């Protein structure tokens, strides 16, 4: 009769370790596959084009050589990288009708999604701080928001996000995966991957929750405090023209903040037991694809400086 130790060894030997995952994506709607392929390809090209134009005009137009547009060009660059991590892979899966992804490729994709998403969160905070200094402390604005300070804020955003992304990815993929290998998602996101891990994931869930607090809740509170001060100062302005200009430069950024933080924080801060798989996939679709599509449109339509610079660029190209 086998002993308890022998039984455990036998169970371990019968356990098949997962070496690759299958991304289910939108396989539950097979009749819509090619239509979805066309939609996501169009959205991807729109994101690439619009954000590239923003980077181009902020780098070439002398009137846009200010800290606000320096941050915006960096934000647009991160947006391009962010969608490039997920959409091309998803388009390939539509074409091949397969969602196979190796453990290494899955961890790499997750690491870059976390890195670029975290950088976006911190850049949005830096952009809010820039607007706070410009409106609430305009006399010291050139000194406080010097080019060196702006470079340091961008560098700090990247470095902080890199450390967090590598740490979280290592923590998750150090777990064994020995059950189902089917991820009900269109990319390797934390919640659906953690659901497939074997053993106790409570410490990993705590680490994810704490990281979400640092990258979502804390920046959102700082942004909210900044805009509380900004709105208070704008309302005190005697000039109606000054108030309108201040509101126009801040409203686009505030719209992006609400859209991005709203959907992303629900995904990572909501208890997983309260979130259906379909809801998680839909929310991820919003903050990884739809919001990056809307961001350049919001910044362009609601910003007169960008609109004027775009008109000047078009005039140069057409003449």
GROMACS .gro file of C-alpha atoms in nm:
model
  319
    1UNK     CA    1   0.000   0.000   0.000
    2UNK     CA    2   0.150   0.339  -0.100
    3UNK     CA    3   0.238   0.584   0.174
    4UNK     CA    4   0.112   0.947   0.187
    5UNK     CA    5   0.441   1.077   0.044
    6UNK     CA    6   0.424   0.833  -0.246
    7UNK     CA    7   0.065   0.939  -0.323
    8UNK     CA    8   0.169   1.307  -0.339
    9UNK     CA    9   0.456   1.219  -0.574
   10UNK     CA   10   0.220   1.023  -0.796
   11UNK     CA   11  -0.026   1.314  -0.811
   12UNK     CA   12   0.256   1.553  -0.908
   13UNK     CA   13   0.377   1.321  -1.179
   14UNK     CA   14   0.025   1.297  -1.323
   15UNK     CA   15  -0.012   1.676  -1.328
   16UNK     CA   16   0.059   1.827  -1.669
   17UNK     CA   17   0.229   2.164  -1.648
   18UNK     CA   18   0.093   2.423  -1.892
   19UNK     CA   19   0.359   2.531  -2.146
   20UNK     CA   20   0.133   2.747  -2.362
   21UNK     CA   21  -0.202   2.923  -2.337
   22UNK     CA   22  -0.489   2.965  -2.580
   23UNK     CA   23  -0.636   3.314  -2.605
   24UNK     CA   24  -1.007   3.267  -2.671
   25UNK     CA   25  -1.051   3.631  -2.774
   26UNK     CA   26  -1.386   3.671  -2.950
   27UNK     CA   27  -1.418   3.306  -3.056
   28UNK     CA   28  -1.770   3.300  -2.904
   29UNK     CA   29  -1.883   3.505  -3.207
   30UNK     CA   30  -1.739   3.307  -3.504
   31UNK     CA   31  -1.978   3.468  -3.757
   32UNK     CA   32  -1.838   3.814  -3.673
   33UNK     CA   33  -1.466   3.730  -3.690
   34UNK     CA   34  -1.386   3.906  -4.020
   35UNK     CA   35  -1.603   4.205  -3.937
   36UNK     CA   36  -1.422   4.242  -3.602
   37UNK     CA   37  -1.090   4.206  -3.783
   38UNK     CA   38  -1.182   4.499  -4.010
   39UNK     CA   39  -1.304   4.714  -3.719
   40UNK     CA   40  -0.994   4.656  -3.504
   41UNK     CA   41  -0.760   4.707  -3.800
   42UNK     CA   42  -0.929   5.039  -3.875
   43UNK     CA   43  -0.908   5.145  -3.508
   44UNK     CA   44  -0.539   5.048  -3.494
   45UNK     CA   45  -0.455   5.248  -3.806
   46UNK     CA   46  -0.655   5.544  -3.669
   47UNK     CA   47  -0.462   5.535  -3.340
   48UNK     CA   48  -0.127   5.514  -3.519
   49UNK     CA   49  -0.212   5.795  -3.761
   50UNK     CA   50  -0.370   6.039  -3.514
   51UNK     CA   51  -0.106   5.998  -3.244
   52UNK     CA   52   0.176   6.020  -3.499
   53UNK     CA   53   0.028   6.350  -3.626
   54UNK     CA   54   0.016   6.485  -3.269
   55UNK     CA   55   0.382   6.389  -3.216
   56UNK     CA   56   0.477   6.548  -3.549
   57UNK     CA   57   0.303   6.882  -3.494
   58UNK     CA   58   0.418   6.915  -3.129
   59UNK     CA   59   0.778   6.858  -3.240
   60UNK     CA   60   0.774   7.083  -3.549
   61UNK     CA   61   0.543   7.375  -3.457
   62UNK     CA   62   0.730   7.639  -3.255
   63UNK     CA   63   0.409   7.756  -3.083
   64UNK     CA   64   0.368   7.410  -2.928
   65UNK     CA   65   0.716   7.391  -2.772
   66UNK     CA   66   0.574   7.408  -2.419
   67UNK     CA   67   0.567   7.161  -2.127
   68UNK     CA   68   0.199   7.077  -2.185
   69UNK     CA   69   0.261   6.962  -2.543
   70UNK     CA   70   0.589   6.795  -2.445
   71UNK     CA   71   0.388   6.570  -2.213
   72UNK     CA   72   0.118   6.524  -2.477
   73UNK     CA   73   0.372   6.405  -2.738
   74UNK     CA   74   0.516   6.158  -2.486
   75UNK     CA   75   0.165   6.041  -2.400
   76UNK     CA   76   0.089   5.987  -2.771
   77UNK     CA   77   0.408   5.782  -2.809
   78UNK     CA   78   0.307   5.562  -2.514
   79UNK     CA   79  -0.041   5.520  -2.667
   80UNK     CA   80   0.110   5.394  -2.995
   81UNK     CA   81   0.328   5.143  -2.808
   82UNK     CA   82   0.037   5.040  -2.581
   83UNK     CA   83  -0.198   4.939  -2.862
   84UNK     CA   84   0.086   4.779  -3.061
   85UNK     CA   85   0.138   4.531  -2.776
   86UNK     CA   86  -0.219   4.396  -2.804
   87UNK     CA   87  -0.391   4.472  -3.138
   88UNK     CA   88  -0.146   4.315  -3.392
   89UNK     CA   89  -0.149   3.990  -3.193
   90UNK     CA   90  -0.530   3.997  -3.186
   91UNK     CA   91  -0.547   4.062  -3.563
   92UNK     CA   92  -0.314   3.764  -3.622
   93UNK     CA   93  -0.543   3.543  -3.413
   94UNK     CA   94  -0.840   3.654  -3.625
   95UNK     CA   95  -0.653   3.550  -3.942
   96UNK     CA   96  -0.517   3.216  -3.816
   97UNK     CA   97  -0.826   3.128  -3.612
   98UNK     CA   98  -0.580   3.013  -3.343
   99UNK     CA   99  -0.499   3.179  -3.015
  100UNK     CA  100  -0.196   2.977  -2.913
  101UNK     CA  101   0.060   3.180  -2.717
  102UNK     CA  102   0.365   3.046  -2.535
  103UNK     CA  103   0.419   3.106  -2.164
  104UNK     CA  104   0.717   3.331  -2.246
  105UNK     CA  105   0.523   3.535  -2.506
  106UNK     CA  106   0.229   3.571  -2.266
  107UNK     CA  107   0.449   3.697  -1.982
  108UNK     CA  108   0.625   3.939  -2.221
  109UNK     CA  109   0.294   4.078  -2.344
  110UNK     CA  110   0.165   4.119  -1.988
  111UNK     CA  111   0.487   4.292  -1.880
  112UNK     CA  112   0.463   4.547  -2.163
  113UNK     CA  113   0.090   4.607  -2.105
  114UNK     CA  114   0.160   4.678  -1.736
  115UNK     CA  115   0.465   4.890  -1.817
  116UNK     CA  116   0.290   5.110  -2.074
  117UNK     CA  117  -0.037   5.128  -1.879
  118UNK     CA  118   0.151   5.233  -1.563
  119UNK     CA  119   0.349   5.493  -1.757
  120UNK     CA  120   0.023   5.637  -1.895
  121UNK     CA  121  -0.117   5.670  -1.543
  122UNK     CA  122   0.189   5.859  -1.420
  123UNK     CA  123   0.210   6.078  -1.732
  124UNK     CA  124  -0.152   6.182  -1.684
  125UNK     CA  125  -0.059   6.284  -1.327
  126UNK     CA  126   0.239   6.486  -1.455
  127UNK     CA  127   0.009   6.656  -1.710
  128UNK     CA  128  -0.235   6.750  -1.433
  129UNK     CA  129   0.054   6.895  -1.226
  130UNK     CA  130   0.164   7.097  -1.529
  131UNK     CA  131  -0.185   7.248  -1.565
  132UNK     CA  132  -0.198   7.316  -1.189
  133UNK     CA  133   0.128   7.514  -1.196
  134UNK     CA  134   0.031   7.698  -1.517
  135UNK     CA  135  -0.304   7.816  -1.382
  136UNK     CA  136  -0.247   7.842  -1.006
  137UNK     CA  137   0.114   7.963  -1.006
  138UNK     CA  138   0.171   8.125  -1.348
  139UNK     CA  139   0.455   8.358  -1.243
  140UNK     CA  140   0.677   8.066  -1.140
  141UNK     CA  141   0.563   7.837  -1.425
  142UNK     CA  142   0.876   7.874  -1.648
  143UNK     CA  143   1.102   7.799  -1.349
  144UNK     CA  144   0.898   7.516  -1.195
  145UNK     CA  145   0.819   7.343  -1.526
  146UNK     CA  146   1.159   7.381  -1.694
  147UNK     CA  147   1.261   7.139  -1.968
  148UNK     CA  148   1.487   6.958  -1.720
  149UNK     CA  149   1.198   6.907  -1.475
  150UNK     CA  150   0.972   6.781  -1.754
  151UNK     CA  151   1.238   6.531  -1.865
  152UNK     CA  152   1.279   6.414  -1.506
  153UNK     CA  153   0.902   6.362  -1.464
  154UNK     CA  154   0.881   6.158  -1.785
  155UNK     CA  155   1.189   5.953  -1.690
  156UNK     CA  156   1.049   5.891  -1.339
  157UNK     CA  157   0.720   5.770  -1.492
  158UNK     CA  158   0.903   5.516  -1.711
  159UNK     CA  159   1.141   5.394  -1.439
  160UNK     CA  160   0.864   5.350  -1.179
  161UNK     CA  161   0.641   5.164  -1.426
  162UNK     CA  162   0.927   4.938  -1.544
  163UNK     CA  163   1.005   4.825  -1.190
  164UNK     CA  164   0.640   4.758  -1.106
  165UNK     CA  165   0.572   4.574  -1.434
  166UNK     CA  166   0.872   4.342  -1.404
  167UNK     CA  167   0.796   4.270  -1.037
  168UNK     CA  168   0.428   4.190  -1.096
  169UNK     CA  169   0.495   3.980  -1.405
  170UNK     CA  170   0.760   3.776  -1.220
  171UNK     CA  171   0.524   3.730  -0.924
  172UNK     CA  172   0.244   3.597  -1.146
  173UNK     CA  173   0.450   3.374  -1.375
  174UNK     CA  174   0.644   3.223  -1.085
  175UNK     CA  175   0.318   3.042  -1.005
  176UNK     CA  176   0.261   2.697  -1.154
  177UNK     CA  177  -0.004   2.660  -1.427
  178UNK     CA  178  -0.128   2.302  -1.433
  179UNK     CA  179  -0.499   2.314  -1.510
  180UNK     CA  180  -0.684   2.467  -1.803
  181UNK     CA  181  -0.477   2.669  -2.050
  182UNK     CA  182  -0.768   2.859  -2.207
  183UNK     CA  183  -0.761   3.235  -2.134
  184UNK     CA  184  -1.103   3.392  -2.188
  185UNK     CA  185  -0.954   3.720  -2.311
  186UNK     CA  186  -0.796   3.879  -2.618
  187UNK     CA  187  -0.458   3.939  -2.448
  188UNK     CA  188  -0.264   3.820  -2.142
  189UNK     CA  189  -0.416   4.038  -1.872
  190UNK     CA  190  -0.363   3.978  -1.500
  191UNK     CA  191  -0.715   3.873  -1.384
  192UNK     CA  192  -0.779   3.595  -1.642
  193UNK     CA  193  -0.422   3.460  -1.619
  194UNK     CA  194  -0.431   3.447  -1.238
  195UNK     CA  195  -0.753   3.244  -1.257
  196UNK     CA  196  -0.559   2.963  -1.430
  197UNK     CA  197  -0.280   2.944  -1.170
  198UNK     CA  198  -0.255   2.645  -0.939
  199UNK     CA  199  -0.221   2.678  -0.565
  200UNK     CA  200  -0.276   2.975  -0.338
  201UNK     CA  201  -0.286   3.310  -0.524
  202UNK     CA  202  -0.392   3.527  -0.228
  203UNK     CA  203  -0.051   3.697  -0.197
  204UNK     CA  204  -0.045   3.761  -0.571
  205UNK     CA  205  -0.394   3.915  -0.557
  206UNK     CA  206  -0.282   4.141  -0.270
  207UNK     CA  207   0.024   4.251  -0.473
  208UNK     CA  208  -0.196   4.328  -0.776
  209UNK     CA  209  -0.441   4.520  -0.556
  210UNK     CA  210  -0.161   4.723  -0.391
  211UNK     CA  211  -0.005   4.804  -0.729
  212UNK     CA  212  -0.346   4.913  -0.858
  213UNK     CA  213  -0.380   5.145  -0.559
  214UNK     CA  214  -0.039   5.300  -0.637
  215UNK     CA  215  -0.095   5.340  -1.012
  216UNK     CA  216  -0.470   5.415  -1.020
  217UNK     CA  217  -0.606   5.542  -0.691
  218UNK     CA  218  -0.312   5.759  -0.573
  219UNK     CA  219  -0.261   5.935  -0.912
  220UNK     CA  220  -0.638   5.981  -0.947
  221UNK     CA  221  -0.655   6.147  -0.604
  222UNK     CA  222  -0.359   6.374  -0.693
  223UNK     CA  223  -0.523   6.465  -1.025
  224UNK     CA  224  -0.856   6.532  -0.850
  225UNK     CA  225  -0.684   6.756  -0.593
  226UNK     CA  226  -0.501   6.944  -0.873
  227UNK     CA  227  -0.821   7.001  -1.066
  228UNK     CA  228  -1.004   7.106  -0.752
  229UNK     CA  229  -0.749   7.387  -0.713
  230UNK     CA  230  -0.753   7.462  -1.087
  231UNK     CA  231  -1.133   7.496  -1.106
  232UNK     CA  232  -1.131   7.715  -0.793
  233UNK     CA  233  -0.872   7.947  -0.953
  234UNK     CA  234  -1.052   7.955  -1.289
  235UNK     CA  235  -1.379   8.061  -1.124
  236UNK     CA  236  -1.195   8.351  -0.957
  237UNK     CA  237  -1.073   8.488  -1.294
  238UNK     CA  238  -1.235   8.818  -1.385
  239UNK     CA  239  -1.189   8.774  -1.761
  240UNK     CA  240  -1.445   8.549  -1.935
  241UNK     CA  241  -1.197   8.490  -2.218
  242UNK     CA  242  -0.931   8.378  -1.968
  243UNK     CA  243  -1.177   8.139  -1.804
  244UNK     CA  244  -1.277   7.987  -2.139
  245UNK     CA  245  -0.914   7.938  -2.245
  246UNK     CA  246  -0.823   7.777  -1.913
  247UNK     CA  247  -1.124   7.546  -1.927
  248UNK     CA  248  -1.051   7.447  -2.289
  249UNK     CA  249  -0.691   7.345  -2.211
  250UNK     CA  250  -0.797   7.142  -1.906
  251UNK     CA  251  -1.125   6.984  -2.020
  252UNK     CA  252  -0.965   6.753  -2.279
  253UNK     CA  253  -0.715   6.618  -2.025
  254UNK     CA  254  -0.986   6.575  -1.761
  255UNK     CA  255  -1.206   6.382  -2.009
  256UNK     CA  256  -0.920   6.142  -2.088
  257UNK     CA  257  -0.846   6.094  -1.716
  258UNK     CA  258  -1.207   6.003  -1.632
  259UNK     CA  259  -1.236   5.759  -1.924
  260UNK     CA  260  -0.901   5.585  -1.866
  261UNK     CA  261  -0.902   5.568  -1.485
  262UNK     CA  262  -1.272   5.478  -1.471
  263UNK     CA  263  -1.248   5.161  -1.679
  264UNK     CA  264  -0.896   5.053  -1.575
  265UNK     CA  265  -0.960   5.093  -1.201
  266UNK     CA  266  -1.281   4.884  -1.220
  267UNK     CA  267  -1.083   4.605  -1.390
  268UNK     CA  268  -0.801   4.590  -1.134
  269UNK     CA  269  -0.960   4.718  -0.811
  270UNK     CA  270  -1.297   4.540  -0.823
  271UNK     CA  271  -1.300   4.203  -0.642
  272UNK     CA  272  -1.269   3.930  -0.906
  273UNK     CA  273  -1.565   3.738  -0.760
  274UNK     CA  274  -1.792   4.033  -0.849
  275UNK     CA  275  -1.670   4.059  -1.209
  276UNK     CA  276  -1.793   3.834  -1.489
  277UNK     CA  277  -1.551   3.723  -1.761
  278UNK     CA  278  -1.754   3.907  -2.026
  279UNK     CA  279  -1.749   4.230  -1.825
  280UNK     CA  280  -1.372   4.211  -1.773
  281UNK     CA  281  -1.315   4.161  -2.145
  282UNK     CA  282  -1.546   4.453  -2.232
  283UNK     CA  283  -1.375   4.689  -1.986
  284UNK     CA  284  -1.033   4.588  -2.118
  285UNK     CA  285  -1.157   4.660  -2.470
  286UNK     CA  286  -1.247   5.011  -2.358
  287UNK     CA  287  -0.917   5.110  -2.195
  288UNK     CA  288  -0.682   4.924  -2.432
  289UNK     CA  289  -0.843   5.009  -2.770
  290UNK     CA  290  -1.144   5.241  -2.767
  291UNK     CA  291  -1.004   5.507  -2.530
  292UNK     CA  292  -0.667   5.528  -2.716
  293UNK     CA  293  -0.878   5.585  -3.031
  294UNK     CA  294  -1.073   5.866  -2.865
  295UNK     CA  295  -0.776   6.036  -2.693
  296UNK     CA  296  -0.621   6.209  -2.998
  297UNK     CA  297  -0.969   6.307  -3.120
  298UNK     CA  298  -1.051   6.461  -2.781
  299UNK     CA  299  -0.720   6.650  -2.765
  300UNK     CA  300  -0.752   6.771  -3.127
  301UNK     CA  301  -1.117   6.880  -3.128
  302UNK     CA  302  -1.109   7.049  -2.787
  303UNK     CA  303  -0.772   7.223  -2.826
  304UNK     CA  304  -0.748   7.534  -3.045
  305UNK     CA  305  -0.365   7.533  -3.046
  306UNK     CA  306  -0.352   7.177  -3.183
  307UNK     CA  307  -0.625   7.256  -3.438
  308UNK     CA  308  -0.439   7.564  -3.564
  309UNK     CA  309  -0.107   7.377  -3.583
  310UNK     CA  310  -0.279   7.098  -3.777
  311UNK     CA  311  -0.424   7.349  -4.024
  312UNK     CA  312  -0.079   7.505  -4.073
  313UNK     CA  313   0.071   7.161  -4.136
  314UNK     CA  314  -0.200   7.073  -4.390
  315UNK     CA  315  -0.149   7.409  -4.566
  316UNK     CA  316   0.226   7.341  -4.594
  317UNK     CA  317   0.167   6.992  -4.731
  318UNK     CA  318  -0.091   7.107  -4.988
  319UNK     CA  319   0.104   7.410  -5.119
   0.00000   0.00000   0.00000
